[in-house]
XYZ file of N, CA, C and O in Angstrom:
456
model
N -11.400 -29.436 -6.888
C -11.803 -28.089 -7.198
C -10.568 -27.204 -7.161
O -9.713 -27.343 -6.300
N -10.519 -26.289 -8.144
C -9.461 -25.287 -8.175
C -10.100 -23.916 -8.127
O -11.069 -23.644 -8.831
N -9.541 -23.050 -7.302
C -9.999 -21.672 -7.202
C -8.863 -20.783 -7.681
O -7.759 -20.839 -7.135
N -9.127 -20.006 -8.726
C -8.132 -19.121 -9.312
C -8.434 -17.685 -8.921
O -9.592 -17.269 -8.909
N -7.385 -16.921 -8.630
C -7.561 -15.519 -8.303
C -6.257 -14.928 -7.815
O -5.182 -15.425 -8.142
N -6.369 -13.852 -7.049
C -5.207 -13.264 -6.393
C -5.532 -13.166 -4.907
O -6.667 -12.882 -4.535
N -4.531 -13.444 -4.087
C -4.820 -13.612 -2.664
C -5.268 -12.347 -1.951
O -5.930 -12.420 -0.935
N -4.971 -11.173 -2.478
C -5.394 -9.956 -1.787
C -6.732 -9.416 -2.297
O -7.180 -8.368 -1.856
N -7.402 -10.126 -3.185
C -8.713 -9.721 -3.699
C -9.784 -10.036 -2.650
O -9.869 -11.160 -2.146
N -10.596 -9.054 -2.314
C -11.625 -9.243 -1.282
C -12.622 -10.336 -1.650
O -13.036 -11.118 -0.788
N -13.009 -10.401 -2.905
C -13.975 -11.423 -3.331
C -13.372 -12.810 -3.235
O -14.039 -13.760 -2.822
N -12.118 -12.945 -3.594
C -11.419 -14.224 -3.462
C -11.318 -14.609 -1.992
O -11.545 -15.771 -1.628
N -11.022 -13.641 -1.138
C -10.944 -13.912 0.302
C -12.285 -14.431 0.825
O -12.336 -15.380 1.618
N -13.392 -13.823 0.393
C -14.722 -14.268 0.829
C -14.993 -15.695 0.370
O -15.512 -16.518 1.138
N -14.662 -15.993 -0.885
C -14.892 -17.339 -1.412
C -14.053 -18.368 -0.653
O -14.557 -19.425 -0.267
N -12.794 -18.057 -0.429
C -11.922 -18.982 0.287
C -12.399 -19.187 1.720
O -12.401 -20.308 2.224
N -12.809 -18.104 2.366
C -13.318 -18.205 3.733
C -14.558 -19.089 3.775
O -14.703 -19.943 4.645
N -15.463 -18.902 2.814
C -16.688 -19.709 2.774
C -16.334 -21.183 2.589
O -16.865 -22.052 3.299
N -15.441 -21.485 1.650
C -15.043 -22.878 1.415
C -14.373 -23.471 2.656
O -14.658 -24.604 3.035
N -13.491 -22.705 3.281
C -12.820 -23.173 4.500
C -13.833 -23.420 5.618
O -13.779 -24.452 6.291
N -14.764 -22.488 5.810
C -15.777 -22.625 6.862
C -16.659 -23.851 6.650
O -17.169 -24.429 7.617
N -16.844 -24.245 5.390
C -17.686 -25.405 5.067
C -16.851 -26.661 4.819
O -17.353 -27.662 4.319
N -15.564 -26.568 5.160
C -14.638 -27.697 5.068
C -14.642 -28.342 3.688
O -14.675 -29.571 3.554
N -14.592 -27.503 2.672
C -14.554 -27.966 1.286
C -13.124 -27.829 0.793
O -12.521 -26.749 0.863
N -12.593 -28.923 0.313
C -11.214 -28.966 -0.147
C -11.100 -28.317 -1.526
O -11.909 -28.595 -2.414
N -10.082 -27.483 -1.690
C -9.831 -26.842 -2.976
C -8.341 -26.541 -3.074
O -7.623 -26.510 -2.081
N -7.903 -26.319 -4.287
C -6.532 -25.883 -4.534
C -6.602 -24.429 -4.982
O -7.354 -24.100 -5.895
N -5.837 -23.556 -4.338
C -5.817 -22.146 -4.717
C -4.670 -21.883 -5.672
O -3.529 -22.257 -5.411
N -4.993 -21.256 -6.787
C -4.003 -20.904 -7.811
C -3.983 -19.382 -7.922
O -4.960 -18.780 -8.370
N -2.893 -18.766 -7.486
C -2.748 -17.310 -7.539
C -2.177 -16.914 -8.896
O -1.087 -17.346 -9.261
N -2.936 -16.089 -9.633
C -2.480 -15.628 -10.954
C -1.095 -14.992 -10.882
O -0.277 -15.194 -11.767
N -0.872 -14.215 -9.848
C 0.380 -13.455 -9.766
C 1.578 -14.347 -9.469
O 2.629 -14.183 -10.075
N 1.435 -15.263 -8.550
C 2.591 -16.083 -8.164
C 2.683 -17.377 -8.961
O 3.783 -17.847 -9.241
N 1.551 -17.972 -9.307
C 1.558 -19.258 -10.012
C 1.467 -19.105 -11.525
O 1.622 -20.081 -12.253
N 1.163 -17.893 -12.000
C 1.081 -17.650 -13.431
C -0.247 -18.099 -14.025
O -1.137 -18.607 -13.336
N -0.360 -17.870 -15.311
C -1.559 -18.219 -16.055
C -1.137 -18.455 -17.487
O -0.393 -17.649 -18.057
N -1.568 -19.559 -18.076
C -1.186 -19.797 -19.461
C -2.420 -19.918 -20.353
O -3.549 -20.028 -19.879
N -2.163 -19.888 -21.627
C -3.238 -19.860 -22.613
C -4.118 -21.108 -22.549
O -5.324 -21.027 -22.746
N -3.543 -22.250 -22.221
C -4.339 -23.480 -22.176
C -5.421 -23.398 -21.089
O -6.533 -23.897 -21.281
N -5.105 -22.764 -19.974
C -6.102 -22.603 -18.912
C -7.232 -21.699 -19.398
O -8.417 -22.023 -19.246
N -6.867 -20.569 -19.997
C -7.897 -19.656 -20.512
C -8.760 -20.337 -21.569
O -9.980 -20.187 -21.571
N -8.145 -21.075 -22.453
C -8.905 -21.756 -23.502
C -9.867 -22.772 -22.892
O -10.999 -22.924 -23.356
N -9.451 -23.452 -21.850
C -10.317 -24.406 -21.163
C -11.531 -23.688 -20.571
O -12.659 -24.152 -20.682
N -11.295 -22.536 -19.930
C -12.394 -21.767 -19.360
C -13.381 -21.329 -20.433
O -14.582 -21.296 -20.205
N -12.849 -20.991 -21.602
C -13.701 -20.497 -22.691
C -14.616 -21.580 -23.256
O -15.514 -21.274 -24.037
N -14.411 -22.819 -22.855
C -15.366 -23.880 -23.207
C -16.640 -23.765 -22.369
O -17.661 -24.357 -22.710
N -16.575 -23.023 -21.265
C -17.704 -22.913 -20.340
C -18.276 -21.501 -20.227
O -19.461 -21.345 -19.959
N -17.416 -20.508 -20.347
C -17.852 -19.113 -20.223
C -17.268 -18.310 -21.379
O -16.272 -18.700 -21.982
N -17.866 -17.183 -21.671
C -17.374 -16.338 -22.757
C -16.252 -15.426 -22.265
O -16.132 -15.159 -21.062
N -15.482 -14.931 -23.199
C -14.416 -14.002 -22.819
C -15.026 -12.726 -22.224
O -14.426 -12.107 -21.361
N -16.238 -12.375 -22.670
C -16.906 -11.193 -22.121
C -17.205 -11.368 -20.627
O -17.155 -10.403 -19.865
N -17.527 -12.599 -20.227
C -17.789 -12.871 -18.814
C -16.504 -12.860 -17.991
O -16.538 -12.539 -16.805
N -15.385 -13.213 -18.610
C -14.112 -13.288 -17.893
C -13.472 -11.924 -17.636
O -12.798 -11.735 -16.630
N -13.682 -10.983 -18.527
C -13.030 -9.674 -18.404
C -13.773 -8.808 -17.391
O -14.981 -8.630 -17.491
N -13.030 -8.264 -16.452
C -13.599 -7.374 -15.445
C -13.401 -5.929 -15.895
O -12.340 -5.346 -15.706
N -14.446 -5.352 -16.476
C -14.359 -3.978 -16.966
C -14.634 -2.943 -15.878
O -14.596 -1.755 -16.134
N -14.888 -3.410 -14.659
C -15.133 -2.488 -13.547
C -13.887 -2.250 -12.708
O -13.873 -1.385 -11.850
N -12.864 -3.042 -12.937
C -11.687 -2.995 -12.078
C -10.677 -1.931 -12.454
O -10.698 -1.345 -13.535
N -9.758 -1.722 -11.538
C -8.690 -0.742 -11.716
C -7.805 -1.078 -12.912
O -7.407 -0.183 -13.658
N -7.504 -2.354 -13.082
C -6.628 -2.753 -14.188
C -7.238 -2.333 -15.516
O -6.539 -1.792 -16.383
N -8.527 -2.550 -15.701
C -9.205 -2.167 -16.947
C -9.170 -0.647 -17.131
O -8.858 -0.147 -18.210
N -9.490 0.082 -16.081
C -9.543 1.547 -16.183
C -8.176 2.140 -16.511
O -8.081 3.128 -17.239
N -7.118 1.534 -15.992
C -5.767 2.055 -16.223
C -5.125 1.508 -17.501
O -4.060 1.983 -17.901
N -5.758 0.540 -18.116
C -5.171 -0.116 -19.280
C -5.097 0.835 -20.473
O -6.121 1.383 -20.902
N -3.899 1.029 -20.968
C -3.698 1.868 -22.149
C -3.193 0.977 -23.278
O -2.023 0.994 -23.625
N -4.106 0.216 -23.849
C -3.783 -0.702 -24.927
C -4.828 -0.494 -26.012
O -6.024 -0.528 -25.735
N -4.406 -0.290 -27.258
C -5.379 -0.019 -28.320
C -6.370 -1.170 -28.549
O -7.479 -0.940 -29.027
N -6.000 -2.380 -28.151
C -6.908 -3.527 -28.325
C -8.116 -3.432 -27.406
O -9.143 -4.069 -27.646
N -7.997 -2.643 -26.362
C -9.056 -2.510 -25.365
C -10.385 -2.075 -25.990
O -11.450 -2.512 -25.562
N -10.321 -1.220 -26.988
C -11.528 -0.648 -27.585
C -12.145 -1.519 -28.674
O -13.271 -1.242 -29.104
N -11.441 -2.536 -29.126
C -11.947 -3.398 -30.198
C -11.657 -4.858 -29.870
O -11.000 -5.556 -30.628
N -12.191 -5.295 -28.750
C -11.902 -6.648 -28.293
C -12.641 -7.705 -29.093
O -13.791 -7.526 -29.484
N -11.945 -8.790 -29.310
C -12.536 -10.037 -29.763
C -11.901 -11.113 -28.895
O -11.111 -10.803 -28.001
N -12.246 -12.359 -29.119
C -11.739 -13.404 -28.229
C -10.215 -13.456 -28.217
O -9.607 -13.555 -27.155
N -9.600 -13.367 -29.374
C -8.141 -13.467 -29.435
C -7.467 -12.324 -28.684
O -6.565 -12.549 -27.869
N -7.910 -11.090 -28.921
C -7.274 -9.961 -28.236
C -7.590 -9.980 -26.739
O -6.758 -9.596 -25.920
N -8.779 -10.445 -26.363
C -9.126 -10.547 -24.941
C -8.209 -11.543 -24.240
O -7.708 -11.276 -23.144
N -7.973 -12.689 -24.865
C -7.071 -13.696 -24.291
C -5.666 -13.121 -24.161
O -5.004 -13.280 -23.128
N -5.198 -12.425 -25.190
C -3.868 -11.825 -25.141
C -3.757 -10.837 -23.972
O -2.773 -10.841 -23.238
N -4.787 -9.996 -23.808
C -4.767 -9.026 -22.714
C -4.829 -9.708 -21.354
O -4.137 -9.290 -20.417
N -5.646 -10.754 -21.220
C -5.734 -11.458 -19.941
C -4.422 -12.155 -19.595
O -4.057 -12.241 -18.421
N -3.709 -12.639 -20.603
C -2.414 -13.263 -20.341
C -1.380 -12.214 -19.919
O -0.555 -12.473 -19.042
N -1.440 -11.031 -20.519
C -0.524 -9.953 -20.151
C -0.888 -9.332 -18.805
O -0.006 -8.906 -18.050
N -2.184 -9.266 -18.524
C -2.691 -8.617 -17.314
C -3.729 -9.525 -16.653
O -4.929 -9.293 -16.772
N -3.297 -10.562 -15.943
C -4.243 -11.509 -15.354
C -5.257 -10.874 -14.400
O -6.332 -11.418 -14.179
N -4.927 -9.709 -13.848
C -5.876 -9.062 -12.947
C -7.079 -8.475 -13.697
O -7.999 -7.959 -13.071
N -7.093 -8.578 -15.020
C -8.282 -8.214 -15.796
C -9.387 -9.255 -15.645
O -10.538 -8.990 -15.964
N -9.033 -10.422 -15.145
C -9.988 -11.525 -15.048
C -10.856 -11.352 -13.801
O -10.345 -11.085 -12.710
N -12.173 -11.511 -13.983
C -13.080 -11.482 -12.833
C -12.701 -12.616 -11.907
O -12.324 -13.701 -12.343
N -12.855 -12.361 -10.617
C -12.399 -13.337 -9.636
C -13.494 -13.628 -8.616
O -14.304 -12.756 -8.344
N -13.394 -14.816 -8.040
C -12.548 -15.945 -8.415
C -13.124 -16.696 -9.610
O -14.297 -16.593 -9.926
N -12.255 -17.458 -10.253
C -12.681 -18.427 -11.262
C -12.554 -19.786 -10.596
O -11.526 -20.101 -10.004
N -13.621 -20.563 -10.681
C -13.629 -21.865 -10.018
C -13.831 -22.961 -11.054
O -14.778 -22.921 -11.834
N -12.913 -23.908 -11.045
C -13.033 -25.117 -11.865
C -13.454 -26.245 -10.939
O -12.817 -26.469 -9.909
N -14.523 -26.944 -11.314
C -14.922 -28.125 -10.557
C -15.514 -29.139 -11.526
O -15.474 -28.929 -12.745
N -16.059 -30.199 -11.008
C -16.574 -31.279 -11.861
C -17.685 -30.809 -12.795
O -17.880 -31.380 -13.865
N -18.397 -29.747 -12.414
C -19.505 -29.269 -13.251
C -19.058 -28.261 -14.293
O -19.852 -27.856 -15.137
N -17.813 -27.820 -14.243
C -17.329 -26.861 -15.225
C -16.605 -25.696 -14.586
O -15.816 -25.872 -13.662
N -16.925 -24.489 -15.066
C -16.248 -23.277 -14.629
C -17.297 -22.251 -14.212
O -18.300 -22.067 -14.897
N -17.056 -21.599 -13.078
C -17.923 -20.502 -12.654
C -17.053 -19.317 -12.266
O -15.869 -19.468 -11.972
N -17.662 -18.139 -12.273
C -16.932 -16.908 -12.012
C -17.628 -16.143 -10.898
O -18.844 -16.008 -10.892
N -16.817 -15.638 -9.972
C -17.335 -14.779 -8.927
C -17.748 -15.553 -7.685
O -17.714 -16.775 -7.642
N -18.121 -14.782 -6.672
C -18.584 -15.373 -5.424
C -19.945 -14.796 -5.073
O -20.126 -13.585 -5.013
N -20.879 -15.701 -4.859
C -22.200 -15.353 -4.355
C -22.524 -16.427 -3.334
O -22.566 -17.618 -3.668
N -22.745 -16.023 -2.096
C -22.906 -17.002 -1.019
C -24.045 -17.981 -1.278
O -23.900 -19.186 -1.060
N -25.179 -17.506 -1.776
C -26.300 -18.418 -2.019
C -25.982 -19.404 -3.145
O -26.389 -20.563 -3.090
N -25.232 -18.954 -4.155
C -24.815 -19.877 -5.219
C -23.858 -20.936 -4.674
O -23.965 -22.116 -5.009
N -22.920 -20.506 -3.854
C -21.990 -21.453 -3.249
C -22.746 -22.445 -2.371
O -22.451 -23.633 -2.380
N -23.701 -21.947 -1.607
C -24.509 -22.816 -0.735
C -25.210 -23.884 -1.570
O -25.192 -25.073 -1.227
N -25.815 -23.469 -2.678
C -26.540 -24.415 -3.534
C -25.613 -25.423 -4.198
O -25.960 -26.591 -4.347
N -24.438 -24.976 -4.604
C -23.509 -25.848 -5.345
C -22.688 -26.751 -4.459
O -22.407 -27.892 -4.807
N -22.226 -26.227 -3.307
C -21.179 -26.935 -2.569
C -21.527 -27.380 -1.158
O -20.797 -28.195 -0.586
N -22.584 -26.862 -0.578
C -22.885 -27.236 0.805
C -23.219 -28.701 0.889
O -23.925 -29.241 0.039
N -22.730 -29.346 1.948
C -22.966 -30.780 2.117
C -24.180 -31.013 2.977
O -24.521 -30.286 3.829
């Protein structure tokens, strides 16, 4: 399992804490320090839509002054996420079943509890 996000994100912290508390092994990939490339985003798009990946509630979105912001399609969304990885909802989790976004304790319990 891989958990993608940024280490100072509260939601990522909750997800990591839950996984640690339940002794579930995962690899943490920090967008800021480890980077993000197009192949990873394209892989995620096999499971979720670009609309699900973009966090329009966050500070990065609100402060974004890019003309593509108002007329997004998949290509422009990917370009923006590569330029501004903090636009991505967090955490993104890759596991054997595919890709999921966000942290919800009951969902984690159902998916990962042993």
